[in-house]
Amino acid sequence: AYGIYLFTSVGFDATIRQNANIIRNNIIGLNAAGTAALGNRNSGVYVGDDSINTQVGPGNVISGNGATGSDTVFGINIGGYVGSQSAFITGNRVIGKALLPGMRGDALRLWNSRHNHIEGNLFANRSANNYVHDGVTTVVTGNCGASDLVRSV
């Protein structure tokens, strides 16, 4: 299970899309006090195939995702095989998961996604990198990253 999952099924009517969703001021992957991980099996926020104009932030705290045994866990995962477009990721605090070598636990993973704006976030990764791939006209500015600034719970 994901914390928040936005997805348009590939192969269905192209007029039915995830459009203009706003994810703001949430605690995702942690209890309400922000002191203990709830352990979603997968990513905290997933914005997938053919989703457009999604706003993630400001004010989200995303951490503690990935149950024991999960080998692919991201704080925010934007993309998909068809791709998404025009995501605005601003003013969030996202902590990636500490994983063993060869596993993926990026705070931000953006792939096959166009026209995005990523600004003013704190991305803390304990064992991985932020990842942007095939992000045509994607702007990444004013973010703070740290390899061990914040301990993941």
Coordinates of C-alpha atoms in Angstrom, one line a residue:
A1 CA 0.0 0.0 0.0
Y2 CA 1.0 3.6 -0.6
G3 CA 0.5 6.6 1.6
I4 CA -1.2 8.5 -1.3
Y5 CA -1.6 6.9 -4.8
L6 CA -2.7 8.9 -7.9
F7 CA -2.8 6.8 -11.0
T8 CA -4.7 6.7 -14.3
S9 CA -4.9 3.2 -15.8
V10 CA -2.9 2.8 -19.0
G11 CA -5.1 1.7 -21.9
F12 CA -8.4 3.2 -20.6
D13 CA -10.2 6.3 -21.9
A14 CA -7.5 9.1 -22.2
T15 CA -10.1 11.7 -21.1
I16 CA -10.3 10.1 -17.7
R17 CA -7.2 11.4 -15.9
Q18 CA -5.9 12.4 -12.5
N19 CA -5.9 16.2 -12.8
A20 CA -5.2 19.1 -10.4
N21 CA -4.9 17.1 -7.2
I22 CA -3.5 18.9 -4.2
I23 CA -1.6 17.1 -1.4
R24 CA -0.9 19.7 1.3
N25 CA -0.2 19.8 5.1
N26 CA -0.1 16.0 5.7
I27 CA 2.0 13.7 7.8
I28 CA 2.5 10.6 5.5
G29 CA 4.1 7.4 6.7
L30 CA 4.2 8.5 10.4
N31 CA 1.8 8.6 13.3
A32 CA -0.1 11.9 13.9
A33 CA 2.6 13.1 16.4
G34 CA 5.4 12.3 13.8
T35 CA 7.2 10.1 16.3
A36 CA 6.8 6.6 14.9
A37 CA 6.8 5.0 11.4
L38 CA 3.6 3.5 10.1
G39 CA 5.4 1.7 7.4
N40 CA 3.4 1.9 4.2
R41 CA 4.7 -0.9 2.0
N42 CA 5.6 1.4 -0.8
S43 CA 6.2 5.1 -1.5
G44 CA 4.7 7.9 0.6
V45 CA 3.2 9.7 -2.4
Y46 CA 3.0 8.1 -5.9
V47 CA 1.8 10.2 -8.8
G48 CA 1.7 7.9 -11.8
D49 CA 0.8 7.4 -15.4
D50 CA -1.0 10.3 -17.1
S51 CA -1.5 12.4 -14.0
I52 CA -1.4 16.1 -14.7
N53 CA -1.1 19.3 -12.6
T54 CA -0.5 17.7 -9.3
Q55 CA 0.6 19.8 -6.3
V56 CA 2.6 18.0 -3.6
G57 CA 3.0 20.6 -0.8
P58 CA 3.6 22.8 0.8
G59 CA 3.6 21.5 4.4
N60 CA 3.9 17.7 4.0
V61 CA 6.2 15.6 6.1
I62 CA 6.9 12.3 4.4
S63 CA 9.0 9.7 6.2
G64 CA 8.8 6.2 7.7
N65 CA 7.5 4.5 4.5
G66 CA 8.4 1.0 3.5
A67 CA 7.5 -2.0 5.6
T68 CA 10.2 -4.5 6.5
G69 CA 11.2 -6.4 3.4
S70 CA 10.3 -3.7 0.9
D71 CA 13.1 -3.1 -1.5
T72 CA 11.7 -0.2 -3.5
V73 CA 10.6 2.7 -1.3
F74 CA 10.5 6.4 -2.2
G75 CA 9.3 9.4 -0.3
I76 CA 7.8 11.0 -3.4
N77 CA 7.6 9.0 -6.7
I78 CA 6.5 10.8 -9.8
G79 CA 6.3 9.1 -13.2
G80 CA 5.2 5.9 -14.8
Y81 CA 5.5 4.1 -18.1
V82 CA 3.2 6.6 -19.8
G83 CA 4.6 9.4 -17.7
S84 CA 3.0 12.3 -15.8
Q85 CA 3.3 16.0 -16.3
S86 CA 3.3 19.4 -14.6
A87 CA 3.9 18.2 -11.0
F88 CA 4.6 21.0 -8.5
I89 CA 6.6 19.7 -5.5
T90 CA 7.2 22.6 -3.1
G91 CA 7.8 23.2 0.6
N92 CA 7.9 19.6 1.8
R93 CA 10.1 17.7 4.2
V94 CA 10.9 14.3 2.8
I95 CA 13.2 11.7 4.4
G96 CA 14.2 8.7 2.3
K97 CA 14.5 5.2 3.8
A98 CA 17.8 3.7 5.0
L99 CA 18.3 0.6 2.9
L100 CA 21.0 -2.0 2.2
P101 CA 23.2 -1.4 -0.9
G102 CA 21.4 -2.3 -4.1
M103 CA 18.0 -1.3 -2.8
R104 CA 16.2 1.9 -3.7
G105 CA 15.1 4.4 -1.0
D106 CA 15.3 7.9 -2.6
A107 CA 13.5 10.8 -1.0
L108 CA 12.5 11.9 -4.5
R109 CA 12.3 9.8 -7.6
L110 CA 11.1 11.5 -10.8
W111 CA 11.1 9.6 -14.0
N112 CA 9.4 9.8 -17.4
S113 CA 7.7 13.0 -16.3
R114 CA 7.5 16.3 -18.1
H115 CA 7.3 20.0 -17.2
N116 CA 7.8 19.7 -13.4
H117 CA 8.8 22.3 -10.8
I118 CA 10.6 21.2 -7.6
E119 CA 11.4 24.0 -5.2
G120 CA 12.0 24.7 -1.5
N121 CA 12.0 21.1 -0.2
L122 CA 14.2 19.4 2.3
F123 CA 15.2 16.0 0.9
A124 CA 17.1 13.9 3.4
N125 CA 18.5 10.6 2.2
R126 CA 20.3 8.2 4.5
S127 CA 21.5 5.7 1.8
A128 CA 20.3 6.9 -1.6
N129 CA 20.2 9.8 -4.0
N130 CA 17.4 11.9 -5.4
Y131 CA 16.7 10.7 -8.9
V132 CA 15.5 12.7 -11.9
H133 CA 15.4 10.9 -15.2
D134 CA 13.7 11.9 -18.5
G135 CA 12.4 15.0 -16.8
V136 CA 12.0 17.2 -19.9
T137 CA 11.8 20.9 -18.9
T138 CA 11.9 20.1 -15.2
V139 CA 13.1 22.9 -12.9
V140 CA 14.9 21.9 -9.7
T141 CA 15.8 24.9 -7.6
G142 CA 16.2 26.1 -4.0
N143 CA 16.0 22.6 -2.3
C144 CA 18.1 21.5 0.6
G145 CA 19.5 18.0 0.6
A146 CA 21.4 16.1 3.3
S147 CA 22.7 12.6 3.5
D148 CA 22.1 12.2 7.2
L149 CA 20.5 15.5 8.4
V150 CA 17.4 13.9 9.8
R151 CA 17.1 10.4 11.2
S152 CA 14.3 8.4 9.6
V153 CA 11.9 6.9 12.1

